Amino acid sequence: MRSAFFGNLDAGQQLPGHFALQNPRMLRVHLNGEVVARQGSMVAFQGQMDFEYQGAGGIGKFMKKVLTGEGAPLMRARGQGLLFLAHNAEDIHLFYLENEAITVNGANILAYDSHLQTDIRKVEGAGMMAGGLFNTTIAGTGWVALHTHGTPVMLDAGRAPTFADAQSAVAWSSTLQIGVNRTIKAAALIGRGSGEAVQLAFQPTQGSSNFVLVQASEGPTVPPHTH
């Protein structure tokens, strides 16, 4: 796998193709056609554009989304000009796929080229952890932009045994084999909320890219009620 990772670039630095980072928390899309983006992520645009709801893409995908709760609501932007996207001032990180696939947490998707193929799949090897773990697979050739809660780290699962909290793992190579690691003795110390020390275990595939992108938290916390 030859996914390219672009993070923490200087403001306004241009990338190959039509996705670029305006700054670490804002995506600039040079639109000449259409792109799929998270609903509500448009903060500004210049030129002529139309926006419409992006359906699940058939009854099968619709039912998967309803039953699994995977993913975020999406829209389709069409037209020509500059489109600026952001989500809650979170960090933005770009991948360029070259006839390959990545597995992502659908809630972290900011935008992707509309010709890329997507599907919701059960993470094989994760068993019935939390009732089953489902993520979104994105495949083909083109750009994918993800937003993360805090600045993430890119881990090479081919260098050492690699484990990550299921809510912290944002994306990984689709060629990786996934399992579950339980550290019972540390159950009160690892993870947030459940008290159960369970992590995803990533096993590399020889001759393939073996990255795991892990965000700096398990996601935004819900503030306590004051009444």
Short mmCIF file of C-alpha atoms in Angstrom, two decimals:
data_model
loop_
_atom_site.label_atom_id
_atom_site.label_comp_id
_atom_site.label_asym_id
_atom_site.label_seq_id
_atom_site.Cartn_x
_atom_site.Cartn_y
_atom_site.Cartn_z
CA MET A 1 0.00 0.00 0.00
CA ARG A 2 1.39 3.41 -0.95
CA SER A 3 -0.96 5.81 0.81
CA ALA A 4 0.60 9.22 1.21
CA PHE A 5 0.13 10.96 4.57
CA PHE A 6 0.22 14.73 4.70
CA GLY A 7 -0.06 16.37 8.11
CA ASN A 8 1.09 19.55 9.81
CA LEU A 9 1.94 21.35 6.57
CA ASP A 10 2.62 25.05 6.48
CA ALA A 11 -0.46 27.23 5.96
CA GLY A 12 -1.34 27.50 2.30
CA GLN A 13 1.17 24.86 1.18
CA GLN A 14 -0.04 23.30 -2.09
CA LEU A 15 -0.31 19.55 -2.50
CA PRO A 16 -0.45 17.56 -5.72
CA GLY A 17 -4.01 17.31 -7.05
CA HIS A 18 -6.92 19.42 -5.85
CA PHE A 19 -6.91 18.89 -2.04
CA ALA A 20 -4.65 21.18 0.02
CA LEU A 21 -4.34 22.37 3.61
CA GLN A 22 -5.21 26.04 3.93
CA ASN A 23 -3.93 25.60 7.48
CA PRO A 24 -3.76 22.58 9.82
CA ARG A 25 -7.50 22.91 10.61
CA MET A 26 -8.96 23.95 7.26
CA LEU A 27 -9.10 22.06 3.96
CA ARG A 28 -9.03 23.88 0.62
CA VAL A 29 -10.53 22.00 -2.35
CA HIS A 30 -9.88 23.23 -5.88
CA LEU A 31 -13.24 22.05 -7.15
CA ASN A 32 -13.87 21.36 -10.81
CA GLY A 33 -16.63 18.77 -10.71
CA GLU A 34 -17.79 17.28 -7.42
CA VAL A 35 -16.59 16.11 -4.03
CA VAL A 36 -18.23 14.35 -1.08
CA ALA A 37 -17.91 16.13 2.28
CA ARG A 38 -19.30 16.00 5.80
CA GLN A 39 -22.59 17.87 6.12
CA GLY A 40 -22.09 21.26 7.74
CA SER A 41 -18.34 21.31 7.09
CA MET A 42 -18.45 24.08 4.46
CA VAL A 43 -17.16 27.30 6.01
CA ALA A 44 -16.71 29.31 2.79
CA PHE A 45 -16.46 29.02 -0.98
CA GLN A 46 -15.55 31.14 -3.99
CA GLY A 47 -17.08 30.44 -7.36
CA GLN A 48 -20.25 28.66 -8.43
CA MET A 49 -21.29 25.65 -6.34
CA ASP A 50 -24.35 23.64 -5.37
CA PHE A 51 -24.74 21.42 -2.32
CA GLU A 52 -27.09 18.49 -1.81
CA TYR A 53 -27.60 15.59 0.58
CA GLN A 54 -25.46 12.55 -0.15
CA GLY A 55 -27.47 9.35 0.24
CA ALA A 56 -26.05 6.05 1.40
CA GLY A 57 -25.89 4.75 -2.18
CA GLY A 58 -28.55 2.06 -2.42
CA ILE A 59 -30.83 0.26 0.04
CA GLY A 60 -28.06 -2.12 1.09
CA LYS A 61 -25.68 0.63 2.18
CA PHE A 62 -28.57 2.56 3.74
CA MET A 63 -29.51 -0.41 5.92
CA LYS A 64 -25.86 -0.94 6.92
CA LYS A 65 -25.62 2.67 8.04
CA VAL A 66 -28.87 2.49 10.00
CA LEU A 67 -28.07 -0.83 11.67
CA THR A 68 -24.43 -0.10 12.52
CA GLY A 69 -24.58 3.64 13.24
CA GLU A 70 -21.29 3.93 11.36
CA GLY A 71 -20.36 7.12 9.57
CA ALA A 72 -21.41 10.77 9.55
CA PRO A 73 -24.02 12.58 7.41
CA LEU A 74 -22.52 13.56 4.07
CA MET A 75 -23.22 16.07 1.30
CA ARG A 76 -22.15 16.36 -2.31
CA ALA A 77 -20.65 19.64 -3.55
CA ARG A 78 -20.69 20.35 -7.30
CA GLY A 79 -19.28 23.25 -9.29
CA GLN A 80 -16.11 25.19 -9.89
CA GLY A 81 -14.01 27.30 -7.56
CA LEU A 82 -12.43 27.11 -4.12
CA LEU A 83 -14.22 25.21 -1.36
CA PHE A 84 -13.12 25.55 2.27
CA LEU A 85 -14.01 22.78 4.74
CA ALA A 86 -13.49 22.35 8.49
CA HIS A 87 -15.03 20.56 11.49
CA ASN A 88 -14.93 21.99 15.00
CA ALA A 89 -11.41 23.38 14.39
CA GLU A 90 -10.04 19.81 14.52
CA ASP A 91 -6.76 18.84 12.88
CA ILE A 92 -7.01 17.73 9.23
CA HIS A 93 -4.89 15.03 7.64
CA LEU A 94 -4.77 13.94 4.02
CA PHE A 95 -4.21 10.63 2.30
CA TYR A 96 -3.71 10.03 -1.40
CA LEU A 97 -4.77 6.54 -2.47
CA GLU A 98 -3.32 4.90 -5.56
CA ASN A 99 -5.60 2.00 -6.49
CA GLU A 100 -5.71 0.90 -2.85
CA ALA A 101 -7.93 0.99 0.22
CA ILE A 102 -7.94 2.26 3.78
CA THR A 103 -10.26 1.54 6.70
CA VAL A 104 -11.46 4.63 8.56
CA ASN A 105 -13.74 5.56 11.40
CA GLY A 106 -16.63 7.09 9.46
CA ALA A 107 -17.13 9.78 12.10
CA ASN A 108 -13.68 11.16 11.19
CA ILE A 109 -14.36 11.63 7.46
CA LEU A 110 -14.20 15.26 6.32
CA ALA A 111 -14.13 14.83 2.51
CA TYR A 112 -13.10 12.51 -0.30
CA ASP A 113 -13.08 12.40 -4.09
CA SER A 114 -16.54 11.44 -5.29
CA HIS A 115 -15.28 8.68 -7.60
CA LEU A 116 -13.81 6.69 -4.68
CA GLN A 117 -15.73 3.58 -3.62
CA THR A 118 -17.01 3.33 -0.03
CA ASP A 119 -18.62 0.58 2.01
CA ILE A 120 -19.41 -0.16 5.66
CA ARG A 121 -17.81 -3.39 6.82
CA LYS A 122 -17.41 -5.28 10.06
CA VAL A 123 -13.83 -5.22 11.28
CA GLU A 124 -12.80 -8.84 10.90
CA GLY A 125 -11.18 -10.26 13.99
CA ALA A 126 -12.71 -7.72 16.38
CA GLY A 127 -15.37 -10.25 17.43
CA MET A 128 -18.31 -8.98 19.43
CA MET A 129 -16.39 -6.22 21.22
CA ALA A 130 -18.92 -3.51 22.05
CA GLY A 131 -21.50 -5.41 20.04
CA GLY A 132 -19.30 -5.63 16.96
CA LEU A 133 -17.03 -3.03 15.39
CA PHE A 134 -17.89 -1.48 12.02
CA ASN A 135 -15.84 0.95 9.98
CA THR A 136 -15.87 2.52 6.52
CA THR A 137 -13.64 1.26 3.72
CA ILE A 138 -12.56 3.78 1.07
CA ALA A 139 -10.95 2.40 -2.09
CA GLY A 140 -9.66 3.58 -5.46
CA THR A 141 -7.39 6.41 -6.56
CA GLY A 142 -7.89 9.86 -5.11
CA TRP A 143 -7.86 12.09 -2.04
CA VAL A 144 -9.29 11.44 1.42
CA ALA A 145 -9.36 14.10 4.17
CA LEU A 146 -9.91 13.11 7.80
CA HIS A 147 -10.39 15.27 10.89
CA THR A 148 -8.96 14.21 14.24
CA HIS A 149 -9.46 15.29 17.85
CA GLY A 150 -5.96 16.58 18.51
CA THR A 151 -2.82 15.92 16.51
CA PRO A 152 -2.51 12.18 15.77
CA VAL A 153 0.45 9.86 15.47
CA MET A 154 1.18 7.60 12.50
CA LEU A 155 2.37 4.18 13.66
CA ASP A 156 4.15 1.61 11.50
CA ALA A 157 2.59 -1.70 12.56
CA GLY A 158 5.27 -3.55 10.63
CA ARG A 159 8.02 -2.44 13.02
CA ALA A 160 6.58 -3.68 16.33
CA PRO A 161 3.40 -5.20 17.84
CA THR A 162 0.83 -2.40 17.66
CA PHE A 163 -2.31 -1.85 19.75
CA ALA A 164 -4.78 1.05 19.91
CA ASP A 165 -8.00 1.97 21.64
CA ALA A 166 -10.95 1.44 19.27
CA GLN A 167 -12.12 5.06 19.70
CA SER A 168 -8.62 6.45 19.16
CA ALA A 169 -7.77 4.48 16.00
CA VAL A 170 -8.86 6.79 13.17
CA ALA A 171 -7.61 4.91 10.10
CA TRP A 172 -5.40 2.01 9.08
CA SER A 173 -4.22 0.03 6.08
CA SER A 174 -6.97 -2.31 4.90
CA THR A 175 -4.33 -5.02 4.49
CA LEU A 176 -3.72 -5.19 8.25
CA GLN A 177 -5.13 -8.15 10.18
CA ILE A 178 -7.18 -7.06 13.21
CA GLY A 179 -7.59 -8.80 16.54
CA VAL A 180 -8.47 -7.91 20.13
CA ASN A 181 -6.03 -7.56 23.01
CA ARG A 182 -7.29 -7.70 26.59
CA THR A 183 -5.21 -6.46 29.52
CA ILE A 184 -7.38 -7.54 32.42
CA LYS A 185 -4.92 -6.53 35.15
CA ALA A 186 -5.05 -2.92 33.92
CA ALA A 187 -8.82 -2.81 33.49
CA ALA A 188 -9.22 0.13 35.85
CA LEU A 189 -6.44 2.15 34.20
CA ILE A 190 -6.88 1.88 30.43
CA GLY A 191 -9.68 3.36 28.35
CA ARG A 192 -12.39 5.81 29.27
CA GLY A 193 -15.76 5.07 30.78
CA SER A 194 -16.25 1.32 30.41
CA GLY A 195 -13.45 0.17 32.71
CA GLU A 196 -12.74 -2.67 30.27
CA ALA A 197 -9.17 -2.78 28.98
CA VAL A 198 -9.68 -3.84 25.36
CA GLN A 199 -7.59 -2.66 22.44
CA LEU A 200 -7.43 -3.41 18.74
CA ALA A 201 -4.37 -5.46 17.83
CA PHE A 202 -2.85 -4.86 14.37
CA GLN A 203 -0.89 -7.58 12.58
CA PRO A 204 1.10 -6.55 9.49
CA THR A 205 0.92 -8.14 6.06
CA GLN A 206 4.25 -8.76 4.37
CA GLY A 207 4.92 -6.55 1.37
CA SER A 208 2.12 -4.09 2.17
CA SER A 209 1.81 -0.72 3.84
CA ASN A 210 1.03 -1.27 7.52
CA PHE A 211 0.17 2.10 9.05
CA VAL A 212 -2.24 2.97 11.88
CA LEU A 213 -3.34 6.58 12.43
CA VAL A 214 -4.21 7.22 16.10
CA GLN A 215 -5.73 10.47 17.32
CA ALA A 216 -4.68 12.17 20.55
CA SER A 217 -7.80 11.21 22.51
CA GLU A 218 -10.77 8.84 22.52
CA GLY A 219 -12.91 11.63 21.08
CA PRO A 220 -14.52 14.77 22.52
CA THR A 221 -15.96 14.32 26.00
CA VAL A 222 -19.49 15.33 26.94
CA PRO A 223 -19.36 18.16 29.51
CA PRO A 224 -21.04 17.33 32.84
CA HIS A 225 -24.47 18.73 33.55
CA THR A 226 -24.57 21.73 35.87
CA HIS A 227 -28.19 21.27 36.89
#
